[in-house]
Short mmCIF file of C-alpha atoms in Angstrom, two decimals:
data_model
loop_
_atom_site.label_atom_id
_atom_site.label_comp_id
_atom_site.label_asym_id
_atom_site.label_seq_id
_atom_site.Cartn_x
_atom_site.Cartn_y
_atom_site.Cartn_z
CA UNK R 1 -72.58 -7.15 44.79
CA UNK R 2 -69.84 -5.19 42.47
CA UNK R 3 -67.92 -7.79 40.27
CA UNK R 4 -65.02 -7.39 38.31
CA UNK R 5 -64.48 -8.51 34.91
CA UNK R 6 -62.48 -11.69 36.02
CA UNK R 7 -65.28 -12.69 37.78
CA UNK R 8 -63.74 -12.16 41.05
CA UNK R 9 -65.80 -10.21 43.73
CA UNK R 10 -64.26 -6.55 43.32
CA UNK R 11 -64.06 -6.25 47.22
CA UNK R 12 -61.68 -8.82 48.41
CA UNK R 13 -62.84 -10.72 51.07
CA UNK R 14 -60.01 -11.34 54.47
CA UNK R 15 -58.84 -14.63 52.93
CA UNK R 16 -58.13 -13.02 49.33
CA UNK R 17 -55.99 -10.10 50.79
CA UNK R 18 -52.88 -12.32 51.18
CA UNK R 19 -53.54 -14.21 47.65
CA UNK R 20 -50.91 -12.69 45.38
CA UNK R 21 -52.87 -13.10 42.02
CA UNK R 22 -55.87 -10.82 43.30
CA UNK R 23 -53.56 -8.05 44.63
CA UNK R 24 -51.44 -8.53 41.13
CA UNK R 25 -54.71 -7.80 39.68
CA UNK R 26 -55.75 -4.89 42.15
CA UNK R 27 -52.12 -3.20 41.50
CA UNK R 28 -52.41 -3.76 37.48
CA UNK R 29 -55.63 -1.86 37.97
CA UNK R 30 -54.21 1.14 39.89
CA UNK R 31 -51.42 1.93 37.74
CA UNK R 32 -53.32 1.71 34.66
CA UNK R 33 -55.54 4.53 36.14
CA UNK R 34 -52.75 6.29 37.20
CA UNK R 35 -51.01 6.63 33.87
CA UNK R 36 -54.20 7.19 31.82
CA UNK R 37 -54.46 10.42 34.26
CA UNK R 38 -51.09 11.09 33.82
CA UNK R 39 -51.03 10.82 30.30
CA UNK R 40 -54.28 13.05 29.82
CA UNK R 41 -52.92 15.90 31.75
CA UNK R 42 -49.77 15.77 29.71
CA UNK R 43 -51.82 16.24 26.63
CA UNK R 44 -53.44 18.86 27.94
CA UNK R 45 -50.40 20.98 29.32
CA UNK R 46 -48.93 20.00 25.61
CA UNK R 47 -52.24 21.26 24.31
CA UNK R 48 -52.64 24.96 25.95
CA UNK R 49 -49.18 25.60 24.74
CA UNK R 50 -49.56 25.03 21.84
CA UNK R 51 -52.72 27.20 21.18
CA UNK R 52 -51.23 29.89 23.08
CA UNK R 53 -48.51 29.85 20.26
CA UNK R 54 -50.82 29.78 17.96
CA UNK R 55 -53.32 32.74 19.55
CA UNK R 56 -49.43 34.94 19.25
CA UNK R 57 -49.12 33.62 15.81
CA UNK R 58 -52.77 34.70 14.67
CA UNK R 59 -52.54 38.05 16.63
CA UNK R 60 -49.42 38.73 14.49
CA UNK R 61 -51.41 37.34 11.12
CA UNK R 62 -54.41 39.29 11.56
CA UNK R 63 -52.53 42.59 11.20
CA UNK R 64 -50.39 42.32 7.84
CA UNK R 65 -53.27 39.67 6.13
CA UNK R 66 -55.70 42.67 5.14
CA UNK R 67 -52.45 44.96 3.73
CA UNK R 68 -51.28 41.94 1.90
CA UNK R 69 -55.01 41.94 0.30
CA UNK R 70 -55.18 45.19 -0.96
CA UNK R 71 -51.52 45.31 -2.40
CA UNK R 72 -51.96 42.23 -4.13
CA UNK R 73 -54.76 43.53 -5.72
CA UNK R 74 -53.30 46.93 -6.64
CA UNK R 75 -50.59 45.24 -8.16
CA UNK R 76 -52.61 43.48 -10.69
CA UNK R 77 -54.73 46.04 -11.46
CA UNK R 78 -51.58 47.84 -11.91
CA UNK R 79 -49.75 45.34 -14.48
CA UNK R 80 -53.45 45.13 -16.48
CA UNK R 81 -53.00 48.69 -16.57
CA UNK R 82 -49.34 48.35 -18.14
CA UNK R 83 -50.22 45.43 -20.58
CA UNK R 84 -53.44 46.05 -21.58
CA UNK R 85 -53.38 49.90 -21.88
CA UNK R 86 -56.44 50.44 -19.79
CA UNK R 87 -55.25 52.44 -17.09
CA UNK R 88 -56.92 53.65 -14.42
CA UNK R 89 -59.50 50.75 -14.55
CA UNK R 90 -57.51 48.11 -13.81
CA UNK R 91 -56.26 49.89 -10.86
CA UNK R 92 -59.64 50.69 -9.63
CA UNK R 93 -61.03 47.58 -10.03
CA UNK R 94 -58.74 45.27 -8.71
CA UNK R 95 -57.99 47.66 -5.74
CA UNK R 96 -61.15 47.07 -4.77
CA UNK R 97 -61.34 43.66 -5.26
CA UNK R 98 -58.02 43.08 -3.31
CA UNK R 99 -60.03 45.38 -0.39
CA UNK R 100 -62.40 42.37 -0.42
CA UNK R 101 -60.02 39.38 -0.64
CA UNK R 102 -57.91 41.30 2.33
CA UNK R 103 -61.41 41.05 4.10
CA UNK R 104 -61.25 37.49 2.90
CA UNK R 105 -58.28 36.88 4.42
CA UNK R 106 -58.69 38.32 7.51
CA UNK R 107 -61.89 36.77 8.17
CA UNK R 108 -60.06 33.13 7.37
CA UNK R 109 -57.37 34.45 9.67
CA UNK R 110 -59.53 34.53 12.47
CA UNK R 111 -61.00 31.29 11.55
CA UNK R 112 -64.55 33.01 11.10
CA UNK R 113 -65.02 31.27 7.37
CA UNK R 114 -63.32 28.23 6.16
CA UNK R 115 -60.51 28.02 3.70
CA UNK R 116 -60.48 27.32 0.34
CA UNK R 117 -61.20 23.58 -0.76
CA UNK R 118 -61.70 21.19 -3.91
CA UNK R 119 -64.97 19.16 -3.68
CA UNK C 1 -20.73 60.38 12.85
CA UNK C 2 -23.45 60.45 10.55
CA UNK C 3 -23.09 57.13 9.98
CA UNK C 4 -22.76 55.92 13.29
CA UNK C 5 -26.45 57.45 14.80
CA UNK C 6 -28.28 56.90 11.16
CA UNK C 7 -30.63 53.90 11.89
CA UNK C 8 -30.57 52.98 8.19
CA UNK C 9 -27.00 52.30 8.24
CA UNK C 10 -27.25 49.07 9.54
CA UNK C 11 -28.91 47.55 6.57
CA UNK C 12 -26.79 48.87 3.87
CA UNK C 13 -25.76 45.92 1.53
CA UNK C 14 -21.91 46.31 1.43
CA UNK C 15 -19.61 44.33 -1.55
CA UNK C 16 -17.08 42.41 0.22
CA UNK C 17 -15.72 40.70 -2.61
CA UNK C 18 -15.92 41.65 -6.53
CA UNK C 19 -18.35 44.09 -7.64
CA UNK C 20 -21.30 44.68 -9.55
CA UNK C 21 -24.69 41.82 -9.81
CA UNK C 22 -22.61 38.95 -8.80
CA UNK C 23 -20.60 40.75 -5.66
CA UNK C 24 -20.21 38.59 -2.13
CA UNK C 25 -22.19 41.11 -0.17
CA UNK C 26 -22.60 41.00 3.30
CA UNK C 27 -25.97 40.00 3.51
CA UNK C 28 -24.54 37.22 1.72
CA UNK C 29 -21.66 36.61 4.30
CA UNK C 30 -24.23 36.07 7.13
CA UNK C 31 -26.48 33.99 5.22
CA UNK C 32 -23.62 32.17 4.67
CA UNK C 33 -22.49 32.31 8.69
CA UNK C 34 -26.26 31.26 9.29
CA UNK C 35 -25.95 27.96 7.04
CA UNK C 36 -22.72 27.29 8.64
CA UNK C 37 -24.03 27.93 12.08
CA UNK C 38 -26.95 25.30 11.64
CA UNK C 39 -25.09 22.59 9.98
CA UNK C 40 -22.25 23.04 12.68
CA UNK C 41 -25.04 23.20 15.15
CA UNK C 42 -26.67 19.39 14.08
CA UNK C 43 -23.62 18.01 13.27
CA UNK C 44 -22.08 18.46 16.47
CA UNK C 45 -25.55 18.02 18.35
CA UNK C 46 -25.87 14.49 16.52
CA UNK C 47 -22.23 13.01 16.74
CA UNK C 48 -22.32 11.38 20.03
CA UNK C 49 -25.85 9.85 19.41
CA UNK C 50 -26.49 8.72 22.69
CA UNK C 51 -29.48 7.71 24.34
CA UNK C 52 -29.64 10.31 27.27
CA UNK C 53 -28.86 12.96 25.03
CA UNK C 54 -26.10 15.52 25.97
CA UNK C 55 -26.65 19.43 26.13
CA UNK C 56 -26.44 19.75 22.37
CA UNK C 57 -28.19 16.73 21.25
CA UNK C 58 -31.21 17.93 24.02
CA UNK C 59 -30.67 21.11 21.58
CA UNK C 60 -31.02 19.27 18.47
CA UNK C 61 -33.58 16.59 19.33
CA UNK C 62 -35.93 20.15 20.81
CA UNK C 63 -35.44 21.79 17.80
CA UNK C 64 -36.66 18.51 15.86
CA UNK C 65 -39.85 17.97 17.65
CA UNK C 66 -41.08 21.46 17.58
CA UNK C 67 -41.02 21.72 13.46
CA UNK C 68 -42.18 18.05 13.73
CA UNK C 69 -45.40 19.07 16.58
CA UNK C 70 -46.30 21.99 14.03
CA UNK C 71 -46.48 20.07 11.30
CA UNK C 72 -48.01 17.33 12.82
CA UNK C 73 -51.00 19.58 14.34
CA UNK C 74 -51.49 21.97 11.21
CA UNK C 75 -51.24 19.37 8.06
CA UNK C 76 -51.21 15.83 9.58
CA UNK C 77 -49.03 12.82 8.80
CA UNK C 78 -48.53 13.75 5.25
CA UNK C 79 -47.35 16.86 6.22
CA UNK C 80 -44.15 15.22 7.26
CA UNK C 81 -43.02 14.77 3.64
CA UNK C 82 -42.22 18.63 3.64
CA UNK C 83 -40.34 18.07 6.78
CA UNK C 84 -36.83 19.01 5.08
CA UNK C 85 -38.38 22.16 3.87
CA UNK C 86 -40.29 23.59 6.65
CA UNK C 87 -37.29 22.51 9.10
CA UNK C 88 -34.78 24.45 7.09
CA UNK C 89 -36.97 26.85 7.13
CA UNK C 90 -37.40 27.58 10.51
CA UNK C 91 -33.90 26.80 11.24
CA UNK C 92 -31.95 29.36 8.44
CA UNK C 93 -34.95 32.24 10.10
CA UNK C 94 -34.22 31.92 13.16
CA UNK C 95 -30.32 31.31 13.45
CA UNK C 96 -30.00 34.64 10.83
CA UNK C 97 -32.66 36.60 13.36
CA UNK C 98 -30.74 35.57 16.29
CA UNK C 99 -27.37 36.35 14.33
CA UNK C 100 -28.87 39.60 14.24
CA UNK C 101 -29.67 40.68 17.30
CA UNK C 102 -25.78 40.70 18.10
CA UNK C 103 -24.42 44.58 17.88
CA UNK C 104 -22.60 45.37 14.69
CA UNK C 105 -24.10 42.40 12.68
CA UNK C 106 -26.43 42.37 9.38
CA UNK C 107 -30.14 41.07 9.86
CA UNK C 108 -31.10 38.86 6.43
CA UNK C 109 -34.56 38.98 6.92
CA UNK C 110 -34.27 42.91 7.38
CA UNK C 111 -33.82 42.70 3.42
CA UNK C 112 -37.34 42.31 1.23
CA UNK C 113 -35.96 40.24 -1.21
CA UNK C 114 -34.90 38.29 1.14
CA UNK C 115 -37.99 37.11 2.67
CA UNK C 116 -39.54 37.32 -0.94
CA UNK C 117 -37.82 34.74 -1.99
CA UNK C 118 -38.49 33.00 0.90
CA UNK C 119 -42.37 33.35 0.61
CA UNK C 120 -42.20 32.10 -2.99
CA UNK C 121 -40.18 29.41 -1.79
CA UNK C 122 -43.12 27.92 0.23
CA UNK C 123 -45.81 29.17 -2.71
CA UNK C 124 -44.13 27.38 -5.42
CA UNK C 125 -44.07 24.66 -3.62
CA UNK C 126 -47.86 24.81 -2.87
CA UNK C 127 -48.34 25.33 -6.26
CA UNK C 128 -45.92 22.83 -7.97
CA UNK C 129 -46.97 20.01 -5.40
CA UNK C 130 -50.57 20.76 -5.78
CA UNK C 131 -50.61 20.22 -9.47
CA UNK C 132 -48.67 17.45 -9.36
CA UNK C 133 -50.59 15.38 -6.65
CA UNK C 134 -54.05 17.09 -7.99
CA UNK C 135 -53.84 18.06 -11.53
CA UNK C 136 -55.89 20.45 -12.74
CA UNK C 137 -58.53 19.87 -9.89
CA UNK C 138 -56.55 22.14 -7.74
CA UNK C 139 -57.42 24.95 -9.55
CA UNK C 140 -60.99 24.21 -7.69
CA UNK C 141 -58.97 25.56 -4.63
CA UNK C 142 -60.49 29.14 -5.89
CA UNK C 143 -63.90 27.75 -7.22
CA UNK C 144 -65.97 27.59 -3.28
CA UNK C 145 -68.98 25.49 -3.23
CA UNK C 146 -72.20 26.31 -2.96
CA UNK C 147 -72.18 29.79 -4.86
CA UNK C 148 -74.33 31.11 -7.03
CA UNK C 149 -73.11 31.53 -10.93
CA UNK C 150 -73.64 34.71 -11.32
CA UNK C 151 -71.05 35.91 -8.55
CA UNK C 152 -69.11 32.89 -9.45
CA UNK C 153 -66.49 34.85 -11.33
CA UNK C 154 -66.41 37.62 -9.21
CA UNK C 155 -65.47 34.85 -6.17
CA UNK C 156 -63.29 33.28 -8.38
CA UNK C 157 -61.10 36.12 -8.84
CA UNK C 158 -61.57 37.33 -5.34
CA UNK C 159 -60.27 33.66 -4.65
CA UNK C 160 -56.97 34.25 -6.74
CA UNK C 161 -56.15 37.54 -5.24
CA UNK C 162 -56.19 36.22 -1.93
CA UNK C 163 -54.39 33.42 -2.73
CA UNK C 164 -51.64 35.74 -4.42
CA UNK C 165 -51.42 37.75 -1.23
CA UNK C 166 -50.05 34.83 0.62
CA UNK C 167 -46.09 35.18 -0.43
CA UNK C 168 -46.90 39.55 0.38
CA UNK C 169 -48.35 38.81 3.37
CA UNK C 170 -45.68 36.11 4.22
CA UNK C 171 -43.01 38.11 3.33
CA UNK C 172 -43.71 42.46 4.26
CA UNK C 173 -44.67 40.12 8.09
CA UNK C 174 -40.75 38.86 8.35
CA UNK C 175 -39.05 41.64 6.95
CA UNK C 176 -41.03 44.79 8.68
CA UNK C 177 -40.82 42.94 12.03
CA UNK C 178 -37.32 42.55 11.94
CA UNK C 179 -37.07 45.96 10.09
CA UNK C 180 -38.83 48.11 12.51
CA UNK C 181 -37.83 46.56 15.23
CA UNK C 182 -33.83 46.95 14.42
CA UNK C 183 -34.61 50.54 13.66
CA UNK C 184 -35.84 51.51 16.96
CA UNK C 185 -33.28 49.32 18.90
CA UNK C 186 -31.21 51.60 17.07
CA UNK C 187 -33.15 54.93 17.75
CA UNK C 188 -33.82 54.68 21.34
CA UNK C 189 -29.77 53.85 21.49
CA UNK C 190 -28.93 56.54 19.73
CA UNK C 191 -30.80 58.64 21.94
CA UNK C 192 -28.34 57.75 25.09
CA UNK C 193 -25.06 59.06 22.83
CA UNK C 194 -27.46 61.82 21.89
CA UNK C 195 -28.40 63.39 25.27
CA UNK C 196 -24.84 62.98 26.76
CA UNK C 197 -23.49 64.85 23.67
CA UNK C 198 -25.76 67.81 23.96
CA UNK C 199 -26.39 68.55 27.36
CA UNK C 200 -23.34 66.61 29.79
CA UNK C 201 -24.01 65.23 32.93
CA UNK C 202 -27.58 66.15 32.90
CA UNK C 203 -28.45 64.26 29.32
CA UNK C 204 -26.12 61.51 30.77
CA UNK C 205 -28.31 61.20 33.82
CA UNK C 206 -31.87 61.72 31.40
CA UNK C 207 -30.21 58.85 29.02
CA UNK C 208 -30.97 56.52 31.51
CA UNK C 209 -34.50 56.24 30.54
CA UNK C 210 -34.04 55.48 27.16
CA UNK C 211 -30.99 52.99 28.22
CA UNK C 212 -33.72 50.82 30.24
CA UNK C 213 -36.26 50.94 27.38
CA UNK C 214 -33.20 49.83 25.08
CA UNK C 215 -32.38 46.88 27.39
CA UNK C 216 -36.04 46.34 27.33
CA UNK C 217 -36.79 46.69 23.45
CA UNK C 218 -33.34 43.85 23.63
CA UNK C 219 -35.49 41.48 25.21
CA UNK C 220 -38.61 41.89 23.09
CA UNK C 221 -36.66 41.67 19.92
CA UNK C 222 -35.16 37.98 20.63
CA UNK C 223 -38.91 37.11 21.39
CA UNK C 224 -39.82 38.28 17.84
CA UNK C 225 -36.87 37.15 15.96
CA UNK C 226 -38.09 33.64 17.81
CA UNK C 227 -42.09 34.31 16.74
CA UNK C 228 -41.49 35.25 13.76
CA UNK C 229 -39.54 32.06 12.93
CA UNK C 230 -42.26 30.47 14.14
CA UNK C 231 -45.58 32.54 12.86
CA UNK C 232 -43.29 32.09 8.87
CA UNK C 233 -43.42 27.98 9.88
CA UNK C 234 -46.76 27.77 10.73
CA UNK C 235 -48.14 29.41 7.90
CA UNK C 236 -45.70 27.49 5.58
CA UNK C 237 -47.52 24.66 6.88
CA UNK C 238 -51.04 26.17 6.83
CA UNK C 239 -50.22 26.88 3.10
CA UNK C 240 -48.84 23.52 2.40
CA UNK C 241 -51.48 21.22 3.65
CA UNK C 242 -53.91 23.35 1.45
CA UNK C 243 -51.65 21.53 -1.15
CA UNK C 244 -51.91 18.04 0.82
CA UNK C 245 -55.59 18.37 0.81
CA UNK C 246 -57.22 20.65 -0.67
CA UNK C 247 -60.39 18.92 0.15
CA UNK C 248 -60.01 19.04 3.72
#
């Protein structure tokens, strides 16, 4: 014998149908189901656009992330060079090092290593 | 003539008023028309108030939640704090992209300074709001766990390159989208005039080809000037929560 959590038998009986408190109760029940399903697939339509935007924005990311790497690093290794009088190292180092930290980024781009963090 | 088929021409920087460092250019006027634009835009959208919003409210209140649902999914509820930033933002890049995309206008974002200063914008705010919510433990932002010491420097710097790529990367995206894509709007244009000048009725009915991939190009570019916008928000975001928390 199912019973709900009133107490009440969960199957109402011929002499229940026509008491209003029980079909209150039945109807309460419904509509709470209904909205919780509603609700869900909201948040999920809400959901896959908002990766899709997301997958477009990456897609776009992935492209200029490495570039911005290597120039960032050239132009470091360039203004050693101009400062410190050490030219061509600190062109060739740091151009290599920005090769890696465009690596860097484009692996955190495509979410394959996590970003930088304290602690 | 030359100037009317040269695909540069459209991004000359042209005094309007005065001359010299200080001159009101025209890259100036639209950014200008752009600011105007928005604030016309949300004050009209926002004076009636009501509580089944008009067709300019709707406008308004859309344009609200989408900033608000991208900060809200990259950096959380303290993300909202930036709000006024990121909004602007997304608003002054995409009202001067869409500005652009009408014939015989200037594109902001098609300038590098521009979107440089832009990009810094957003970094020095990462890095001013960092220290000051942080101190100096945000510097551990480029000190990873879980390294060895003897690479440790050689992470560390890799660390600070990357995170001086940002503003590039941030930046060279906006500006050689909107760039590039201007230029062969332009080109493929050009090619119509170009056929019918040189060979008559049969280049006229050849330029037809070119027409439709203009039209089509048309089309693409309003989706970039609009994803662009968007990819410059999110990242602003992504970049600011590393501020928020670092240790996330």
């Amino acid at each position: 014998m199912t019973q709900s959590s009133d107490g009440k038998p969960g199957q109402p009986d011929p002499a229940g149908e026509g008491d209003l408190a029980s079909r209150l109760d039945r109807l309460d029940r419904q509509l709470k189901q209904r909205s919780e399903t509603d609700t869900k697939a909201e948040a999920d339509a809400a959901g896959r656009s908002a990766s899709m935007g997301a997958g477009v924005a990456n897609a776009l990311r992935l492209s200029s992330e490495f570039v911005a790497g290597v120039v960032a690093g050239g132009l470091i290794g360039w203004g050693f060079d101009q400062f410190l009088g050490i030219s061509p190292w600190g062109l060739i180092v740091f151009l290599l090092l920005g090769f890696v930290a465009g690596v860097l980024n484009v692996m955190r781009a495509a979410g394959m290593t996590p970003g930088p963090r304290v602690d | 003539m030359a100037g009317a088929s040269d695909p540069i021409h459209q991004f000359q920087i042209v005094p309007l008023i005065g001359d010299g460092t200080f001159a009101f250019t025209n890259s100036a006027l639209y950014m200008g028309l752009t600011v105007a634009a928005i604030t016309g835009f949300l004050l009209l959208g926002t004076s009636a108030r009501t509580l089944v919003p008009g067709r300019l409210q709707s406008l308004a209140e859309l344009s609200y939640e989408f900033v608000a649902t991208t900060i809200h999914q990259t950096s959380g509820r303290d993300g909202m704090r930036f709000f006024p930033f990121v909004y602007s933002l997304f608003m002054f890049i995409l009202i001067s992209n869409l500005i652009g995309m009408i014939p015989y206008t200037f594109t902001v974002a098609s300038q590098l300074i521009v979107t440089f200063a832009l990009a810094l914008a957003v970094i020095l705010t990462v890095i001013g709001y960092g220290f000051a919510k942080h101190g100096l433990a945000f510097l551990k932002l480029f000190v990873p766990h879980g390294v060895p010491l003897v690479i440790l420097p050689l992470v560390v710097v890799i660390e600070v390159i990357s995170f001086l790529s940002r503003p590039i990367s941030l930046s060279v995206r906006l500006f050689a989208n909107m760039l590039a894509g201007h230029i062969t709007l332009k080109v493929f244009a050009g090619f119509v005039t170009m056929l019918s000048g040189s060979l008559g009725a049969l280049g006229l009915a050849i330029g037809v080809l070119p027409l439709a991939l203009a039209v089509g190009i048309t089309a693409l570019e309003f989706l970039v000037a609009f994803l662009q916008a968007y990819v410059f928000t999110l990242l602003a975001c992504m970049y600011l929560n590393d501020a928020l928390h670092p240790g996330h």
